[in-house]
Amino acid sequence: MSKSLRLPENFPPNLTLKIVQKRNFRHLRMRFGCDSALIVNLPRYTTQRVCEEFIQTNIQWILTHFERSKQEEARIPLCQFYLFGQWVEFETLQPYLDTGLESNVQKALQKWNCGHLQEIERDSTNLVQRLWQAIMQEESESDLQDTILKDIKSKAKLQSLLVAIYQRALESYVSLCIGEISQKMQLFPHRITYGRSYRQLGCCKTKEQSIRLSLRLALMPQFCIHSVIIHELAHLRYPNHQRDFWNLVRTFDSNPKGINAWLRTNASLNAQLYRRIFK
């Protein structure tokens, strides 16, 4: 349907539009994905005309969000690191580094900079900053072909090392807080695993009594992490979102919808960082 849609005249020409129609969709909704594409969810039998009217009605919201995403992309700092919803100094990451990881980062950076003669110093703060800059700096049109030819594998290695730092940070924080939360709720997961899901921040396998957390949480404030942990621990007792489930969640989380408010406010930056780090 997206190819035949008549879009508003002021619809951004470089904005990708994705139409998703499914039987289980009950309402028309739209959102921006982590790749900055506009995703419109439609119930299965929604007509093209209704879809066009829906986009026209929300065009101002689309333009505002699209412009904000471009501004966020343009101003990602290279001199600071983004962790737990705030910009921090690179020295903050010292607890998550060890000799093995530092050595791997140094080797990957040397391979990435194979065309240059400068030595990559073995200093943890400098290494992480160089790693962050390599991932966050977008190539210009003139450099893109060279990147495609010689740097895809080496940049993927750099990305995997940055992901490892984020995972260590998130695992460290979760290990500090989940014991206290579990004790209060009297719910104890048998296993905690981590993945890269964008939309699903957490999930629970009730039969296995295990929970899975998205590494995207490392880009979000600690109160958001607490909310997701409480939500998933509650699923250990109640698999579905029935009244008893929400009563249990609200007993231990005074603002379970606060995470949605934060995501709405910080959607553009969060999506840009997620795309560059975890995609």
CSV table of C-alpha atoms in Angstrom, one decimal:
chain,number,residue,atom,x,y,z
A,1,MET,CA,0.0,0.0,0.0
A,2,SER,CA,2.8,2.5,0.8
A,3,LYS,CA,3.9,2.8,-2.8
A,4,SER,CA,0.5,3.9,-4.0
A,5,LEU,CA,-0.4,6.2,-1.1
A,6,ARG,CA,-1.0,9.9,-1.8
A,7,LEU,CA,1.1,11.6,0.8
A,8,PRO,CA,0.8,15.2,2.0
A,9,GLU,CA,2.8,17.7,-0.1
A,10,ASN,CA,4.9,18.6,2.9
A,11,PHE,CA,5.7,14.9,3.8
A,12,PRO,CA,9.6,14.7,4.0
A,13,PRO,CA,10.9,13.1,0.7
A,14,ASN,CA,13.8,11.4,2.6
A,15,LEU,CA,11.5,9.9,5.3
A,16,THR,CA,11.0,6.1,4.8
A,17,LEU,CA,7.4,5.0,5.3
A,18,LYS,CA,6.5,1.5,6.3
A,19,ILE,CA,2.9,0.2,6.4
A,20,VAL,CA,2.1,-2.8,8.5
A,21,GLN,CA,-1.3,-4.4,8.3
A,22,LYS,CA,-2.2,-7.3,10.7
A,23,ARG,CA,-5.5,-8.9,11.7
A,24,ASN,CA,-4.7,-8.5,15.4
A,25,PHE,CA,-4.2,-4.7,15.1
A,26,ARG,CA,-7.3,-3.0,16.6
A,27,HIS,CA,-6.4,0.7,16.1
A,28,LEU,CA,-4.5,2.9,13.7
A,29,ARG,CA,-1.1,3.8,15.2
A,30,MET,CA,2.1,5.3,14.1
A,31,ARG,CA,5.6,5.4,15.5
A,32,PHE,CA,9.2,6.0,14.5
A,33,GLY,CA,11.5,2.9,14.4
A,34,CYS,CA,15.1,2.8,15.5
A,35,ASP,CA,16.1,3.3,11.9
A,36,SER,CA,14.1,6.6,11.9
A,37,ALA,CA,11.5,5.2,9.5
A,38,LEU,CA,7.9,6.1,10.1
A,39,ILE,CA,5.9,2.9,10.8
A,40,VAL,CA,2.1,3.0,10.5
A,41,ASN,CA,0.2,0.1,12.0
A,42,LEU,CA,-3.2,-0.6,10.4
A,43,PRO,CA,-6.0,-3.1,11.1
A,44,ARG,CA,-6.1,-5.7,8.3
A,45,TYR,CA,-9.0,-4.3,6.4
A,46,THR,CA,-8.1,-0.6,6.6
A,47,THR,CA,-8.6,1.1,3.3
A,48,GLN,CA,-6.0,3.2,1.5
A,49,ARG,CA,-8.2,6.3,1.9
A,50,VAL,CA,-8.4,5.9,5.7
A,51,CYS,CA,-4.6,5.5,5.9
A,52,GLU,CA,-4.0,8.6,3.8
A,53,GLU,CA,-6.4,10.6,6.1
A,54,PHE,CA,-4.6,9.2,9.2
A,55,ILE,CA,-1.2,10.4,7.9
A,56,GLN,CA,-2.7,13.8,6.9
A,57,THR,CA,-4.2,14.3,10.3
A,58,ASN,CA,-0.9,13.6,12.0
A,59,ILE,CA,1.4,15.3,9.6
A,60,GLN,CA,2.4,18.0,12.1
A,61,TRP,CA,3.5,15.4,14.6
A,62,ILE,CA,5.4,13.6,11.9
A,63,LEU,CA,7.3,16.7,10.8
A,64,THR,CA,8.1,17.7,14.4
A,65,HIS,CA,9.4,14.3,15.3
A,66,PHE,CA,11.4,13.9,12.0
A,67,GLU,CA,13.0,17.3,12.5
A,68,ARG,CA,13.9,16.5,16.1
A,69,SER,CA,15.5,13.2,15.1
A,70,LYS,CA,17.7,15.0,12.5
A,71,GLN,CA,18.8,17.5,15.2
A,72,GLU,CA,19.6,14.7,17.7
A,73,GLU,CA,21.6,12.9,15.0
A,74,ALA,CA,23.6,16.0,14.2
A,75,ARG,CA,24.5,16.7,17.8
A,76,ILE,CA,25.6,13.4,19.3
A,77,PRO,CA,28.7,14.4,21.3
A,78,LEU,CA,32.0,12.7,20.6
A,79,CYS,CA,33.6,13.8,23.9
A,80,GLN,CA,31.2,12.1,26.3
A,81,PHE,CA,29.6,8.7,26.6
A,82,TYR,CA,25.9,8.0,27.0
A,83,LEU,CA,25.0,5.7,29.8
A,84,PHE,CA,21.8,5.2,31.8
A,85,GLY,CA,20.0,8.1,30.3
A,86,GLN,CA,22.7,10.7,30.7
A,87,TRP,CA,26.0,11.9,29.3
A,88,VAL,CA,29.0,10.9,31.4
A,89,GLU,CA,32.8,11.2,31.2
A,90,PHE,CA,34.7,8.3,29.8
A,91,GLU,CA,36.4,7.7,33.1
A,92,THR,CA,33.0,6.5,34.4
A,93,LEU,CA,33.4,3.3,32.4
A,94,GLN,CA,36.6,2.2,34.2
A,95,PRO,CA,34.8,-0.4,36.4
A,96,TYR,CA,33.5,-2.2,33.3
A,97,LEU,CA,36.9,-2.6,31.6
A,98,ASP,CA,39.6,-5.2,32.1
A,99,THR,CA,42.9,-6.1,30.5
A,100,GLY,CA,41.4,-8.5,28.0
A,101,LEU,CA,38.7,-6.1,26.8
A,102,GLU,CA,41.2,-3.2,26.6
A,103,SER,CA,43.5,-5.3,24.5
A,104,ASN,CA,40.7,-6.3,22.1
A,105,VAL,CA,39.7,-2.6,21.8
A,106,GLN,CA,43.3,-1.6,21.1
A,107,LYS,CA,43.7,-4.3,18.4
A,108,ALA,CA,40.4,-3.4,16.7
A,109,LEU,CA,41.2,0.3,16.7
A,110,GLN,CA,44.6,-0.4,15.1
A,111,LYS,CA,42.9,-2.5,12.4
A,112,TRP,CA,40.2,0.2,11.9
A,113,ASN,CA,43.0,2.9,11.5
A,114,CYS,CA,45.2,0.7,9.3
A,115,GLY,CA,45.5,3.5,6.8
A,116,HIS,CA,47.0,5.8,9.4
A,117,LEU,CA,50.4,5.6,11.0
A,118,GLN,CA,49.5,6.9,14.5
A,119,GLU,CA,50.0,4.6,17.5
A,120,ILE,CA,46.9,3.7,19.5
A,121,GLU,CA,47.9,4.3,23.1
A,122,ARG,CA,47.0,1.7,25.7
A,123,ASP,CA,45.1,4.0,28.0
A,124,SER,CA,41.6,2.8,29.0
A,125,THR,CA,39.9,6.2,28.9
A,126,ASN,CA,41.5,7.1,25.5
A,127,LEU,CA,40.7,3.7,24.1
A,128,VAL,CA,37.0,3.9,25.0
A,129,GLN,CA,36.8,7.5,23.6
A,130,ARG,CA,38.4,6.4,20.3
A,131,LEU,CA,36.0,3.5,20.2
A,132,TRP,CA,33.0,5.7,20.8
A,133,GLN,CA,34.1,8.2,18.1
A,134,ALA,CA,34.7,5.4,15.6
A,135,ILE,CA,31.1,4.2,16.0
A,136,MET,CA,29.4,7.6,16.3
A,137,GLN,CA,31.0,9.4,13.4
A,138,GLU,CA,29.0,8.9,10.2
A,139,GLU,CA,31.0,8.6,7.0
A,140,SER,CA,30.6,11.3,4.4
A,141,GLU,CA,29.6,10.5,0.9
A,142,SER,CA,33.2,10.6,-0.3
A,143,ASP,CA,34.3,8.2,2.4
A,144,LEU,CA,31.4,5.7,2.1
A,145,GLN,CA,32.9,3.7,-0.8
A,146,ASP,CA,36.2,3.1,1.1
A,147,THR,CA,34.2,2.1,4.2
A,148,ILE,CA,32.2,-0.5,2.2
A,149,LEU,CA,35.4,-1.9,0.6
A,150,LYS,CA,37.7,-2.2,3.6
A,151,ASP,CA,36.1,-1.3,6.9
A,152,ILE,CA,32.8,-3.3,7.3
A,153,LYS,CA,34.3,-6.2,9.3
A,154,SER,CA,36.6,-4.0,11.4
A,155,LYS,CA,33.7,-1.6,12.3
A,156,ALA,CA,31.5,-4.5,13.1
A,157,LYS,CA,34.2,-5.7,15.6
A,158,LEU,CA,34.3,-2.2,17.1
A,159,GLN,CA,30.6,-2.3,17.5
A,160,SER,CA,30.6,-5.6,19.2
A,161,LEU,CA,33.2,-4.3,21.7
A,162,LEU,CA,31.0,-1.3,22.5
A,163,VAL,CA,28.0,-3.6,23.0
A,164,ALA,CA,30.2,-5.6,25.4
A,165,ILE,CA,30.8,-2.5,27.5
A,166,TYR,CA,27.1,-1.6,27.6
A,167,GLN,CA,26.3,-5.2,28.6
A,168,ARG,CA,28.8,-5.2,31.4
A,169,ALA,CA,27.4,-1.9,32.7
A,170,LEU,CA,23.8,-3.1,32.6
A,171,GLU,CA,24.6,-6.5,34.1
A,172,SER,CA,26.5,-4.8,36.9
A,173,TYR,CA,23.6,-2.5,37.7
A,174,VAL,CA,21.0,-5.2,37.5
A,175,SER,CA,23.0,-7.5,39.8
A,176,LEU,CA,23.1,-4.7,42.4
A,177,CYS,CA,19.4,-3.9,42.4
A,178,ILE,CA,17.5,-7.1,41.5
A,179,GLY,CA,18.3,-8.8,44.7
A,180,GLU,CA,16.6,-6.1,46.8
A,181,ILE,CA,13.6,-5.9,44.4
A,182,SER,CA,13.2,-9.7,44.3
A,183,GLN,CA,13.4,-9.8,48.1
A,184,LYS,CA,10.6,-7.2,48.5
A,185,MET,CA,8.4,-8.9,45.9
A,186,GLN,CA,9.3,-12.5,47.0
A,187,LEU,CA,9.8,-13.4,43.4
A,188,PHE,CA,13.2,-14.8,42.3
A,189,PRO,CA,14.1,-15.6,38.7
A,190,HIS,CA,16.1,-18.7,38.0
A,191,ARG,CA,17.9,-17.0,35.2
A,192,ILE,CA,18.5,-13.6,33.7
A,193,THR,CA,19.6,-13.2,30.0
A,194,TYR,CA,20.1,-10.2,27.8
A,195,GLY,CA,19.3,-9.4,24.1
A,196,ARG,CA,19.2,-6.5,21.7
A,197,SER,CA,15.4,-6.1,21.3
A,198,TYR,CA,14.3,-2.5,20.5
A,199,ARG,CA,10.6,-2.6,21.2
A,200,GLN,CA,10.5,-5.3,23.9
A,201,LEU,CA,12.5,-4.0,26.8
A,202,GLY,CA,11.9,-7.2,28.8
A,203,CYS,CA,10.2,-10.5,28.6
A,204,CYS,CA,9.4,-13.3,31.0
A,205,LYS,CA,9.2,-17.1,30.5
A,206,THR,CA,6.9,-18.1,33.3
A,207,LYS,CA,7.3,-21.8,32.9
A,208,GLU,CA,11.1,-21.5,33.1
A,209,GLN,CA,10.9,-18.7,35.7
A,210,SER,CA,13.4,-16.7,33.7
A,211,ILE,CA,13.5,-13.1,32.5
A,212,ARG,CA,15.2,-11.5,29.5
A,213,LEU,CA,16.2,-7.8,29.5
A,214,SER,CA,17.1,-5.7,26.4
A,215,LEU,CA,20.5,-4.0,26.3
A,216,ARG,CA,18.6,-0.9,25.2
A,217,LEU,CA,18.0,-0.4,29.0
A,218,ALA,CA,21.6,0.6,29.3
A,219,LEU,CA,20.6,3.8,27.4
A,220,MET,CA,17.8,4.5,29.8
A,221,PRO,CA,17.6,6.0,33.3
A,222,GLN,CA,17.8,3.7,36.3
A,223,PHE,CA,14.2,4.2,37.3
A,224,CYS,CA,13.2,2.7,33.9
A,225,ILE,CA,15.4,-0.3,34.6
A,226,HIS,CA,13.6,-0.7,37.9
A,227,SER,CA,10.2,-0.5,36.3
A,228,VAL,CA,11.1,-3.2,33.7
A,229,ILE,CA,12.5,-5.5,36.3
A,230,ILE,CA,9.4,-5.1,38.5
A,231,HIS,CA,7.2,-5.7,35.5
A,232,GLU,CA,9.0,-8.9,34.5
A,233,LEU,CA,9.2,-10.2,38.0
A,234,ALA,CA,5.5,-9.8,38.4
A,235,HIS,CA,5.1,-12.0,35.3
A,236,LEU,CA,6.7,-14.8,37.2
A,237,ARG,CA,3.5,-15.0,39.2
A,238,TYR,CA,1.0,-13.7,36.6
A,239,PRO,CA,1.7,-14.5,33.0
A,240,ASN,CA,-0.9,-12.1,31.6
A,241,HIS,CA,-1.8,-8.4,32.2
A,242,GLN,CA,-4.8,-9.1,34.4
A,243,ARG,CA,-5.9,-6.9,37.3
A,244,ASP,CA,-3.9,-8.9,39.9
A,245,PHE,CA,-0.8,-8.4,37.8
A,246,TRP,CA,-1.1,-4.6,37.7
A,247,ASN,CA,-2.0,-4.5,41.4
A,248,LEU,CA,1.2,-6.3,42.1
A,249,VAL,CA,3.2,-4.0,39.9
A,250,ARG,CA,1.8,-0.8,41.4
A,251,THR,CA,2.6,-2.1,44.9
A,252,PHE,CA,6.3,-1.9,44.1
A,253,ASP,CA,6.3,0.7,41.3
A,254,SER,CA,4.6,4.0,42.1
A,255,ASN,CA,4.8,5.2,38.5
A,256,PRO,CA,4.8,2.2,36.1
A,257,LYS,CA,3.9,4.4,33.1
A,258,GLY,CA,6.8,6.8,33.8
A,259,ILE,CA,9.0,4.8,31.4
A,260,ASN,CA,6.6,5.6,28.6
A,261,ALA,CA,6.8,9.4,29.3
A,262,TRP,CA,10.6,9.3,29.3
A,263,LEU,CA,10.6,7.4,26.0
A,264,ARG,CA,8.3,9.9,24.4
A,265,THR,CA,10.5,12.8,25.4
A,266,ASN,CA,13.8,11.1,24.4
A,267,ALA,CA,12.6,8.9,21.5
A,268,SER,CA,14.8,10.5,18.8
A,269,LEU,CA,18.1,10.4,20.7
A,270,ASN,CA,17.4,6.9,22.0
A,271,ALA,CA,16.6,5.6,18.6
A,272,GLN,CA,19.7,7.1,17.0
A,273,LEU,CA,22.0,5.7,19.7
A,274,TYR,CA,20.4,2.3,19.5
A,275,ARG,CA,20.7,2.1,15.8
A,276,ARG,CA,24.4,3.0,15.8
A,277,ILE,CA,25.3,0.8,18.8
A,278,PHE,CA,23.1,-2.3,18.7
A,279,LYS,CA,21.9,-2.7,15.1
